XYZ file of C-alpha atoms in Angstrom:
663
model
C 0.000 0.000 0.000
C 2.834 2.341 0.914
C 4.564 1.544 -2.363
C 1.439 2.338 -4.402
C 0.948 5.616 -2.545
C 4.604 6.510 -3.067
C 4.290 5.935 -6.814
C 1.139 8.048 -6.998
C 2.728 10.886 -5.050
C 5.881 10.669 -7.182
C 3.877 10.925 -10.385
C 1.897 13.923 -9.136
C 5.147 15.528 -7.960
C 6.637 14.921 -11.412
C 3.723 16.699 -13.100
C 3.932 19.520 -10.558
C 7.655 19.910 -11.269
C 7.023 20.397 -14.983
C 4.501 23.121 -14.175
C 6.674 24.680 -11.461
C 9.522 25.116 -13.958
C 7.423 27.782 -15.716
C 7.439 30.378 -12.889
C 11.009 29.320 -12.117
C 11.965 30.409 -15.640
C 10.384 33.785 -14.910
C 12.432 34.120 -11.712
C 15.601 33.154 -13.582
C 14.951 35.920 -16.098
C 14.619 38.467 -13.292
C 17.738 37.691 -11.272
C 21.008 35.799 -11.703
C 20.474 34.424 -8.207
C 17.896 32.004 -9.667
C 20.080 30.938 -12.596
C 19.689 27.235 -13.313
C 16.520 26.907 -11.213
C 14.099 25.915 -14.031
C 16.420 23.253 -15.420
C 17.026 21.874 -11.916
C 13.281 21.629 -11.198
C 12.684 20.110 -14.617
C 15.348 17.445 -14.064
C 13.823 16.592 -10.673
C 10.498 16.027 -12.421
C 12.152 13.864 -15.073
C 13.923 11.735 -12.448
C 10.611 11.218 -10.663
C 9.066 10.218 -13.978
C 11.823 7.662 -14.557
C 11.198 6.240 -11.074
C 7.443 5.950 -11.649
C 7.888 4.390 -15.078
C 10.464 1.889 -13.862
C 8.241 0.846 -10.964
C 5.170 0.465 -13.161
C 6.816 -1.572 -15.927
C 6.804 -4.550 -13.594
C 3.568 -3.775 -11.768
C 0.088 -5.108 -12.464
C -1.691 -2.425 -10.390
C -1.329 0.867 -12.257
C -1.994 4.126 -10.377
C -4.913 6.132 -11.726
C -6.282 9.596 -11.139
C -9.727 10.918 -12.067
C -10.200 14.688 -12.017
C -13.645 14.621 -13.646
C -15.279 16.287 -10.633
C -13.269 19.458 -11.176
C -13.205 19.467 -14.994
C -16.084 19.881 -17.457
C -15.116 16.663 -19.266
C -13.823 13.253 -18.231
C -10.194 13.962 -17.338
C -8.373 10.861 -16.116
C -4.786 9.606 -15.964
C -3.489 6.058 -15.573
C -0.012 4.512 -15.777
C -0.307 0.977 -17.119
C 2.642 -0.905 -18.626
C 2.265 0.661 -22.075
C 2.064 4.154 -20.596
C 4.991 3.377 -18.283
C 7.247 2.361 -21.175
C 6.614 5.584 -23.076
C 6.837 7.624 -19.873
C 10.271 6.059 -19.296
C 11.259 6.850 -22.875
C 10.206 10.505 -22.568
C 11.735 11.201 -19.149
C 14.951 9.187 -19.588
C 15.801 10.740 -22.965
C 14.707 14.279 -22.038
C 17.025 14.260 -19.004
C 20.342 14.397 -20.960
C 18.768 16.830 -23.438
C 17.952 19.214 -20.571
C 21.471 18.766 -19.159
C 22.877 19.622 -22.592
C 20.618 22.679 -22.785
C 22.011 24.140 -19.551
C 25.292 24.822 -21.370
C 23.936 25.263 -24.893
C 21.263 27.920 -24.360
C 23.433 30.647 -22.725
C 25.837 30.418 -25.673
C 23.151 31.115 -28.277
C 20.280 33.086 -26.739
C 19.733 36.187 -24.633
C 18.161 35.858 -21.161
C 14.654 36.682 -22.375
C 14.676 33.937 -24.997
C 16.208 31.479 -22.541
C 13.365 32.260 -20.159
C 10.810 31.453 -22.871
C 12.616 28.291 -23.966
C 12.690 26.870 -20.436
C 9.049 27.693 -19.803
C 7.815 26.315 -23.117
C 10.085 23.253 -22.980
C 8.799 22.265 -19.546
C 5.202 22.596 -20.729
C 6.090 20.697 -23.908
C 7.426 17.768 -21.875
C 4.355 18.020 -19.612
C 2.077 17.729 -22.667
C 3.893 14.610 -23.908
C 3.611 13.000 -20.467
C -0.073 13.927 -20.437
C -0.572 12.137 -23.776
C 0.994 8.850 -22.688
C -0.597 8.939 -19.220
C -4.115 9.821 -20.418
C -6.959 7.458 -19.501
C -9.741 9.320 -21.283
C -10.213 10.841 -24.710
C -10.442 14.394 -23.342
C -7.161 14.241 -21.413
C -5.455 12.608 -24.413
C -6.688 15.223 -26.894
C -5.833 18.038 -24.508
C -2.232 16.842 -24.270
C -2.153 16.179 -28.016
C -3.140 19.745 -28.936
C -0.894 21.314 -26.295
C 2.019 19.322 -27.703
C 1.462 20.790 -31.166
C 0.979 24.380 -30.036
C 3.923 24.392 -27.626
C 6.304 22.878 -30.171
C 5.183 25.533 -32.666
C 5.870 28.258 -30.106
C 9.360 26.841 -29.501
C 10.064 26.974 -33.234
C 9.184 30.682 -33.246
C 11.850 31.425 -30.630
C 14.496 31.486 -33.379
C 12.672 34.138 -35.417
C 9.638 34.934 -37.534
C 11.023 35.095 -41.050
C 8.688 34.550 -43.975
C 10.112 31.091 -44.742
C 9.912 30.040 -41.082
C 6.283 31.135 -40.821
C 5.466 29.313 -44.060
C 6.989 26.069 -42.768
C 5.277 26.521 -39.420
C 1.933 27.042 -41.167
C 2.358 23.723 -42.992
C 3.214 22.067 -39.683
C 0.143 23.435 -37.914
C -2.237 22.628 -40.766
C -1.106 18.994 -40.919
C -1.072 18.591 -37.137
C -4.583 19.977 -36.702
C -5.868 17.833 -39.556
C -4.308 14.822 -37.850
C -5.810 15.846 -34.507
C -9.248 16.002 -36.132
C -8.787 12.445 -37.408
C -7.723 11.243 -33.939
C -10.741 12.932 -32.326
C -13.047 11.337 -34.904
C -11.574 7.902 -34.163
C -12.464 8.400 -30.480
C -15.991 9.596 -31.235
C -16.718 6.549 -33.387
C -16.730 4.451 -30.202
C -19.740 6.350 -28.819
C -22.463 4.158 -30.417
C -21.198 1.174 -28.388
C -19.531 2.919 -25.427
C -21.358 5.048 -22.841
C -18.286 7.246 -22.267
C -14.793 7.857 -23.632
C -12.717 6.483 -20.767
C -10.047 4.132 -22.101
C -11.412 1.294 -19.968
C -14.808 1.684 -21.656
C -13.284 1.838 -25.126
C -11.288 -1.317 -24.407
C -14.347 -3.172 -23.123
C -16.591 -2.123 -26.024
C -14.121 -2.696 -28.848
C -15.470 -6.176 -29.613
C -19.006 -4.728 -30.051
C -17.981 -2.640 -33.062
C -19.014 -3.728 -36.522
C -16.231 -4.604 -39.007
C -16.899 -1.367 -40.891
C -16.646 0.737 -37.744
C -13.421 -1.022 -36.714
C -11.945 -0.369 -40.143
C -12.960 3.303 -40.014
C -11.483 3.757 -36.523
C -8.210 2.122 -37.561
C -7.887 4.238 -40.719
C -8.719 7.487 -38.905
C -6.194 6.654 -36.184
C -3.624 5.773 -38.831
C -4.081 9.130 -40.565
C -3.983 11.089 -37.308
C -1.020 9.328 -35.736
C 0.718 8.824 -39.084
C 0.710 12.583 -39.660
C 2.322 13.201 -36.270
C 4.844 10.390 -36.820
C 5.813 11.728 -40.244
C 4.992 8.596 -42.205
C 5.074 9.048 -45.990
C 3.003 10.619 -47.600
C 2.035 12.570 -44.451
C 5.636 13.607 -43.823
C 5.664 16.988 -45.569
C 5.942 18.980 -42.341
C 8.746 16.996 -40.710
C 11.826 18.063 -42.739
C 10.486 21.626 -42.621
C 9.752 21.945 -38.895
C 12.494 19.939 -37.157
C 15.521 21.675 -38.721
C 14.312 25.213 -37.890
C 13.791 24.550 -34.176
C 16.501 25.224 -31.556
C 18.807 22.218 -31.277
C 17.458 20.868 -27.939
C 13.910 21.294 -29.251
C 14.807 19.400 -32.435
C 16.070 16.549 -30.240
C 12.839 16.576 -28.220
C 10.641 16.714 -31.316
C 12.391 14.036 -33.339
C 13.457 11.859 -30.437
C 10.303 12.072 -28.301
C 7.339 13.807 -29.910
C 7.230 11.396 -32.847
C 7.061 8.505 -30.365
C 3.782 9.753 -28.900
C 2.264 8.939 -32.291
C 3.638 5.393 -32.057
C 2.090 5.175 -28.587
C -1.295 6.284 -29.927
C -1.214 3.815 -32.801
C -0.271 0.913 -30.501
C -2.957 1.941 -28.016
C -5.655 1.921 -30.682
C -4.511 -1.075 -32.724
C -3.554 -3.502 -29.973
C -5.383 -2.252 -26.876
C -8.720 -0.781 -27.984
C -9.256 -2.901 -31.104
C -7.343 -6.002 -29.961
C -5.652 -6.441 -33.324
C -7.500 -6.440 -36.603
C -7.850 -8.035 -39.997
C -4.717 -8.926 -41.923
C -5.175 -6.022 -44.351
C -4.490 -3.523 -41.540
C -1.089 -5.139 -41.023
C -0.324 -5.002 -44.729
C -1.237 -1.290 -44.781
C 1.225 -0.550 -41.982
C 3.830 -2.782 -43.582
C 3.516 -1.017 -46.946
C 3.605 2.482 -45.480
C 6.585 1.505 -43.350
C 8.520 0.019 -46.270
C 7.882 3.062 -48.482
C 8.813 5.457 -45.678
C 11.940 3.487 -44.818
C 13.304 3.421 -48.359
C 12.287 6.923 -49.442
C 13.157 8.486 -46.085
C 16.772 7.343 -46.223
C 17.020 8.196 -49.933
C 15.883 11.749 -49.249
C 18.324 11.902 -46.313
C 21.205 10.749 -48.533
C 20.575 13.632 -50.923
C 20.803 16.311 -48.214
C 23.875 18.258 -47.160
C 22.177 20.256 -44.392
C 22.806 18.085 -41.328
C 19.609 18.784 -39.384
C 17.434 18.353 -42.459
C 19.260 15.075 -43.189
C 18.544 13.872 -39.656
C 14.881 14.847 -40.029
C 14.540 12.698 -43.156
C 16.352 9.897 -41.340
C 13.613 10.025 -38.697
C 11.096 9.206 -41.429
C 13.180 6.138 -42.285
C 13.237 4.901 -38.696
C 9.547 5.563 -38.196
C 9.087 3.392 -41.283
C 11.026 0.546 -39.635
C 8.789 0.846 -36.557
C 5.645 0.749 -38.719
C 6.976 -2.348 -40.460
C 7.335 -4.102 -37.104
C 3.835 -3.081 -36.028
C 2.398 -4.235 -39.356
C 4.102 -7.615 -39.062
C 2.700 -8.022 -35.551
C -0.861 -7.385 -36.771
C -0.380 -9.912 -39.592
C 0.823 -12.547 -37.113
C -2.168 -11.818 -34.878
C -4.592 -12.240 -37.779
C -2.900 -15.565 -38.611
C -3.301 -16.803 -35.009
C 0.454 -16.740 -34.345
C 0.620 -14.728 -31.100
C 4.204 -15.727 -30.232
C 5.589 -14.147 -33.388
C 3.211 -11.210 -32.929
C 4.964 -10.580 -29.609
C 8.348 -10.821 -31.337
C 7.417 -8.212 -33.956
C 5.758 -5.909 -31.408
C 8.760 -6.052 -29.070
C 11.040 -5.295 -32.041
C 8.958 -2.237 -32.959
C 8.820 -0.920 -29.393
C 12.532 -1.566 -28.837
C 13.364 0.335 -32.015
C 11.113 3.143 -30.796
C 13.296 3.479 -27.699
C 16.518 3.078 -29.666
C 15.560 5.754 -32.155
C 14.752 8.137 -29.319
C 18.264 7.595 -27.954
C 20.461 7.754 -31.039
C 18.430 10.399 -32.879
C 18.489 12.723 -29.861
C 22.246 12.084 -29.642
C 22.741 12.963 -33.306
C 20.695 16.169 -33.061
C 22.675 17.238 -29.998
C 25.856 16.411 -31.914
C 24.636 18.588 -34.771
C 24.114 21.396 -32.271
C 27.693 21.010 -31.030
C 28.974 21.123 -34.609
C 26.975 24.288 -35.285
C 28.237 25.786 -32.022
C 31.846 25.136 -33.063
C 31.656 26.040 -36.765
C 28.488 28.179 -37.095
C 27.249 26.027 -39.954
C 25.430 22.750 -40.553
C 26.353 22.495 -44.223
C 28.375 19.294 -44.550
C 30.178 20.700 -47.588
C 31.713 23.396 -45.366
C 33.000 21.061 -42.647
C 35.811 18.506 -42.478
C 38.619 17.557 -40.117
C 36.486 18.039 -37.007
C 37.613 14.846 -35.277
C 40.982 16.419 -34.418
C 39.315 19.582 -33.142
C 36.197 18.103 -31.506
C 37.393 14.629 -30.424
C 34.790 14.046 -27.707
C 31.934 15.305 -29.842
C 33.266 13.183 -32.693
C 33.293 9.988 -30.622
C 29.763 10.603 -29.336
C 28.534 11.421 -32.842
C 30.236 8.291 -34.209
C 28.406 6.171 -31.631
C 25.149 7.728 -32.800
C 26.032 6.976 -36.430
C 26.938 3.321 -35.887
C 23.845 2.897 -33.702
C 21.461 4.288 -36.289
C 22.863 2.092 -39.073
C 22.515 -1.002 -36.878
C 26.094 -2.200 -36.395
C 26.549 -5.059 -33.893
C 26.979 -4.254 -30.196
C 24.996 -1.035 -30.549
C 21.323 -0.686 -29.740
C 20.048 -0.232 -33.281
C 21.421 -3.650 -34.218
C 19.309 -5.478 -31.606
C 15.950 -4.014 -32.610
C 16.646 -4.388 -36.322
C 17.790 -7.986 -35.785
C 14.523 -8.744 -33.975
C 12.611 -7.130 -36.833
C 14.520 -9.298 -39.331
C 13.694 -12.405 -37.310
C 10.005 -11.539 -37.234
C 9.955 -11.081 -41.018
C 11.723 -14.386 -41.609
C 9.246 -16.086 -39.257
C 6.559 -15.134 -41.768
C 7.645 -18.111 -43.858
C 5.953 -20.366 -41.273
C 2.489 -18.795 -41.601
C -0.506 -20.484 -43.168
C -1.522 -17.685 -45.553
C 0.454 -17.766 -48.836
C 0.487 -13.975 -49.151
C 2.110 -13.588 -45.721
C 4.685 -16.297 -46.497
C 5.762 -14.248 -49.514
C 5.406 -10.656 -48.297
C 7.047 -10.886 -44.884
C 10.315 -12.499 -46.067
C 10.427 -9.896 -48.845
C 10.232 -7.220 -46.145
C 13.485 -8.638 -44.776
C 15.071 -7.708 -48.096
C 13.519 -4.241 -47.906
C 14.916 -3.760 -44.416
C 18.345 -4.876 -45.670
C 18.131 -2.253 -48.453
C 17.214 0.405 -45.920
C 20.139 -0.654 -43.731
C 22.604 -0.502 -46.620
C 21.407 2.943 -47.714
C 21.526 4.136 -44.111
C 25.126 2.944 -43.790
C 26.097 4.845 -46.955
C 24.294 7.954 -45.717
C 26.009 8.093 -42.333
C 29.421 7.125 -43.681
C 28.973 10.235 -45.796
C 27.913 12.314 -42.781
C 30.709 11.294 -40.456
C 33.410 11.039 -43.117
C 32.740 14.444 -44.647
C 32.201 16.277 -41.360
C 34.833 14.735 -39.090
C 37.507 13.199 -41.307
C 39.750 14.685 -43.973
C 40.777 18.327 -43.891
C 38.815 21.451 -42.941
C 37.121 22.959 -45.966
C 36.585 26.415 -44.440
C 38.249 28.697 -41.920
C 35.344 28.082 -39.522
C 36.043 24.351 -39.565
C 39.757 25.016 -39.177
C 39.199 27.078 -36.014
C 36.507 24.827 -34.487
C 36.621 24.251 -30.732
C 35.319 21.505 -28.470
C 31.904 21.812 -26.858
C 31.580 22.740 -23.160
C 31.463 20.025 -20.519
C 27.714 20.313 -19.987
C 26.966 19.696 -23.655
C 29.429 16.790 -23.730
C 27.817 15.293 -20.626
C 24.384 15.254 -22.250
C 25.738 13.559 -25.379
C 27.815 11.104 -23.336
C 24.793 9.882 -21.376
C 22.914 9.119 -24.594
C 25.994 7.486 -26.157
C 26.482 5.231 -23.139
C 22.816 4.223 -23.287
C 23.250 3.229 -26.956
C 26.206 1.015 -26.027
C 24.574 -0.436 -22.901
C 21.406 -1.524 -24.702
C 23.477 -2.963 -27.530
C 25.594 -5.124 -25.232
C 22.935 -5.938 -22.640
C 19.497 -5.609 -24.321
C 17.934 -7.839 -21.668
C 17.674 -4.705 -19.544
C 14.811 -3.570 -21.784
C 13.727 -6.799 -23.485
C 12.250 -8.422 -20.395
C 9.939 -5.480 -19.527
C 8.988 -5.181 -23.209
C 8.101 -8.870 -23.431
C 5.884 -8.500 -20.347
C 4.286 -5.427 -21.905
C 3.672 -7.184 -25.225
C 2.112 -10.145 -23.448
C -0.377 -7.827 -21.732
C -1.444 -6.514 -25.141
C -1.440 -10.049 -26.633
C -2.497 -12.161 -23.622
C -2.466 -15.560 -25.371
C 1.172 -15.296 -26.485
C 4.019 -17.536 -25.406
C 7.666 -16.520 -25.438
C 9.359 -17.025 -28.847
C 12.668 -18.885 -28.914
C 14.305 -15.995 -30.796
C 14.696 -13.968 -27.575
C 16.804 -16.687 -25.903
C 18.904 -17.083 -29.040
C 19.552 -13.348 -29.088
C 21.012 -13.460 -25.602
C 23.277 -16.384 -26.550
C 24.484 -14.475 -29.603
C 25.195 -11.092 -28.038
C 26.921 -12.149 -24.807
C 29.964 -13.864 -26.415
C 30.014 -11.323 -29.230
C 30.309 -8.501 -26.701
C 33.185 -10.228 -24.908
C 34.967 -10.906 -28.207
C 34.566 -7.305 -29.397
C 35.811 -5.857 -26.119
C 38.804 -8.232 -26.181
C 39.593 -7.182 -29.759
C 39.445 -3.515 -28.774
C 41.799 -4.138 -25.860
C 44.290 -6.038 -28.051
C 44.190 -3.262 -30.632
C 44.995 -0.670 -27.971
C 47.920 -2.766 -26.682
C 49.572 -3.377 -30.054
C 48.841 0.059 -31.490
C 52.189 1.372 -30.373
C 53.445 4.870 -30.855
C 51.412 7.231 -32.999
C 53.062 8.455 -36.183
C 51.944 11.400 -38.299
C 52.982 11.442 -41.956
C 51.947 13.394 -44.997
C 49.337 11.608 -47.177
C 50.273 10.400 -50.627
C 49.328 13.065 -53.157
C 49.587 11.061 -56.408
C 52.830 12.849 -57.276
C 51.395 16.312 -56.689
C 53.107 18.814 -54.402
C 50.361 18.348 -51.805
C 46.665 17.847 -51.190
C 44.223 20.668 -50.681
C 40.725 20.639 -49.129
C 39.242 21.157 -52.605
C 40.440 17.687 -53.615
C 38.217 15.961 -51.060
C 34.819 14.445 -51.666
C 31.985 16.717 -50.658
C 28.731 15.364 -49.214
C 27.036 16.118 -52.529
C 29.687 14.266 -54.529
C 29.675 11.285 -52.159
C 25.924 10.799 -52.557
C 25.965 11.283 -56.335
C 26.057 7.529 -57.193
C 22.999 6.893 -55.014
C 21.190 9.859 -56.503
C 22.028 8.607 -59.986
C 20.775 5.074 -59.333
C 17.558 6.381 -57.758
C 17.139 9.345 -60.081
C 13.449 8.570 -60.495
C 12.955 9.271 -56.780
C 14.681 12.653 -56.690
C 13.570 14.247 -59.994
C 15.246 17.622 -59.369
C 14.304 20.794 -61.229
C 17.552 21.964 -62.828
C 18.349 25.378 -64.281
C 21.626 25.926 -66.191
C 22.397 29.469 -67.319
C 25.352 30.323 -69.567
C 26.295 33.989 -70.026
C 26.453 35.220 -72.674
C 24.052 32.693 -74.157
C 25.588 32.841 -77.661
C 29.081 31.912 -76.400
C 28.541 28.442 -75.032
C 32.202 27.383 -75.497
C 33.746 30.526 -73.997
C 31.222 31.823 -71.425
C 31.963 34.558 -68.939
C 29.726 33.019 -66.269
C 27.872 29.764 -65.640
C 25.203 29.368 -62.964
C 23.627 26.064 -61.998
C 20.596 25.657 -59.786
C 19.045 22.357 -58.692
C 15.914 22.183 -56.542
C 14.600 18.791 -55.481
C 10.832 18.541 -55.261
C 9.492 15.209 -54.084
C 6.857 13.391 -56.064
C 4.411 13.789 -53.174
C 4.696 17.556 -53.271
C 4.389 17.600 -57.044
C 1.532 15.161 -57.581
C -0.361 15.126 -54.253
C 0.007 18.333 -52.275
C 0.365 20.907 -55.049
C -2.860 19.905 -56.874
C -4.777 19.968 -53.588
C -3.270 23.328 -52.633
C -4.022 24.804 -56.047
C -7.615 23.563 -55.858
C -8.111 25.104 -52.417
C -6.639 28.419 -53.548
C -8.815 28.422 -56.669
C -11.926 27.733 -54.591
C -10.970 30.479 -52.137
C -10.569 32.952 -55.016
C -14.059 32.062 -56.229
C -15.538 32.489 -52.745
C -13.932 35.918 -52.433
C -16.582 37.219 -54.814
C -19.123 36.864 -52.016
C -17.071 39.166 -49.761
C -18.215 42.494 -51.136
C -17.812 44.493 -47.936
C -21.378 45.762 -48.336
C -23.501 45.304 -45.194
C -26.692 45.160 -47.241
C -25.377 42.172 -49.206
C -24.462 40.379 -45.973
C -27.974 41.012 -44.603
C -29.350 39.518 -47.807
C -27.197 36.399 -47.255
C -28.628 36.051 -43.735
C -32.174 36.503 -44.973
C -31.759 33.905 -47.733
C -30.185 31.463 -45.263
C -33.114 31.823 -42.858
C -35.640 31.360 -45.630
C -33.826 28.236 -46.847
C -33.759 26.747 -43.341
C -37.481 27.431 -42.840
C -38.293 25.763 -46.149
C -36.213 22.701 -45.232
C -37.896 22.438 -41.821
C -41.289 22.730 -43.443
C -40.485 19.955 -45.917
C -39.371 17.660 -43.082
C -42.706 18.142 -41.292
């Protein structure tokens, strides 16, 4: 009893800490005596959240709170195992980001902006916790909308230029459209549920007709898919994430996207209890397309934060593939493999939160040292930023899924679930799921090429600009934040059992009839000796390395090498862009001046703008149609009050006629 009360009090104290950080930010802006107070309070709240989540992952009696007596709608919170996992993800990953921000923000913003960033960031984290802890539709939607509005406000901290406002407008339009779809998916339970508490939705899910279940799933997919950035609902993601402050980019890409995964899992596995096989194939297809195209778009970028944003689309695609495979296994009455695929998807959700936050923080350190994120203007940073370089390298090898790093474990589990599809009874599943293993291998290969490009161009070779030449290491606080995330990537790669066991228990609560697949035991047997062997190899390498020697590189007989002779990020990715030219389809403009002297011009200008097929064939026609309709409707806005009174009169007459016809 005491333990349950302690957990409840800790959770309430965590929420109170997030709210208390707001006035603390105001105090910090008024006096240096309060400097560091909001971040300290925020970290206390995050530590309490980690404690609550860790306690609840192994508990069968979740704490719940119902504030409906003091709110106009049903406002309830509950921390079950699914909520606890995502609460752990949010609080554990946000903690090093906040630690990083303590050193990063004073170097880039004035006290007034820092005050706003701390206040909005604490409320932003509060809104994400509210989403994953919600136990009613109202509390969920409240947190969902707050999350969108607060993240938009954080983006505006860096300025209100025309381009920034345009990108923010796209973000808000897509997020509110997605929120409308999520709200509609909740409301469709009302014919069979007397209220919108999650417990009622869960109990009434089996009463829904097949058509209603399909409609709820598709609405939830659109709403959560838009927030997750799944293709073709991804248009906002590479526009919004890169223009946010670096810590906010880490929170948005590392954490905010995961609330959409939470919502999709909650609807698909908890409320609906699975679904027909076609729902799994839909997720599988969207995930495969997003995985391949996301990493292809990332490979073509040379702006580091925009590249990382596209890479998030790729990893969200991998997660969707795992969720789709789990639904297919459930429809085929193979709950053990459904657990395997679900655990793989959830594990990759956590892994992506870790290594993507690490990479965004690394990008912030690079920008802090060189004042640019253009890969073509970097180079040679490993000698100047050795600690940042090591942390960034760990993020790179984790995201491409190399052994002994966390990305490898979740992708290996996803591979195993796809290969297990060959044992199913349905011929389509026996063909499609093993083919998805090949798709995942393609994504992994393209991801490796992409991040070899990123790390090689930015950190190896020679500095390409004076800014890269004079780069300096990040402060200790920023390095500490990155180091915590890097150590987590290594720890979960070497000892994944730390997370696998709670995830298996969680998956078995969502799929109660499942037994434990043999693949989990085999994974432990594989990784334990591999970790020992790799560590032994590293130790031997250090012992026989000997004295370091520095010599001039071979210059092919030339007097010496210059930075201009190195591969740029654009040149490195050219073979991939050539092979997949149909995906990129850039708009090119070549101008030769004067135009009648093509062999001996005085100037040549080349411009290449990549417009994705989705923008060209999906969004632009819709946008043009809306604008055309708006231009037609403008004719009714005459500005004449007499005309408006006529509109009102005609509307009333029409309504009276319709009412009379009904009677």
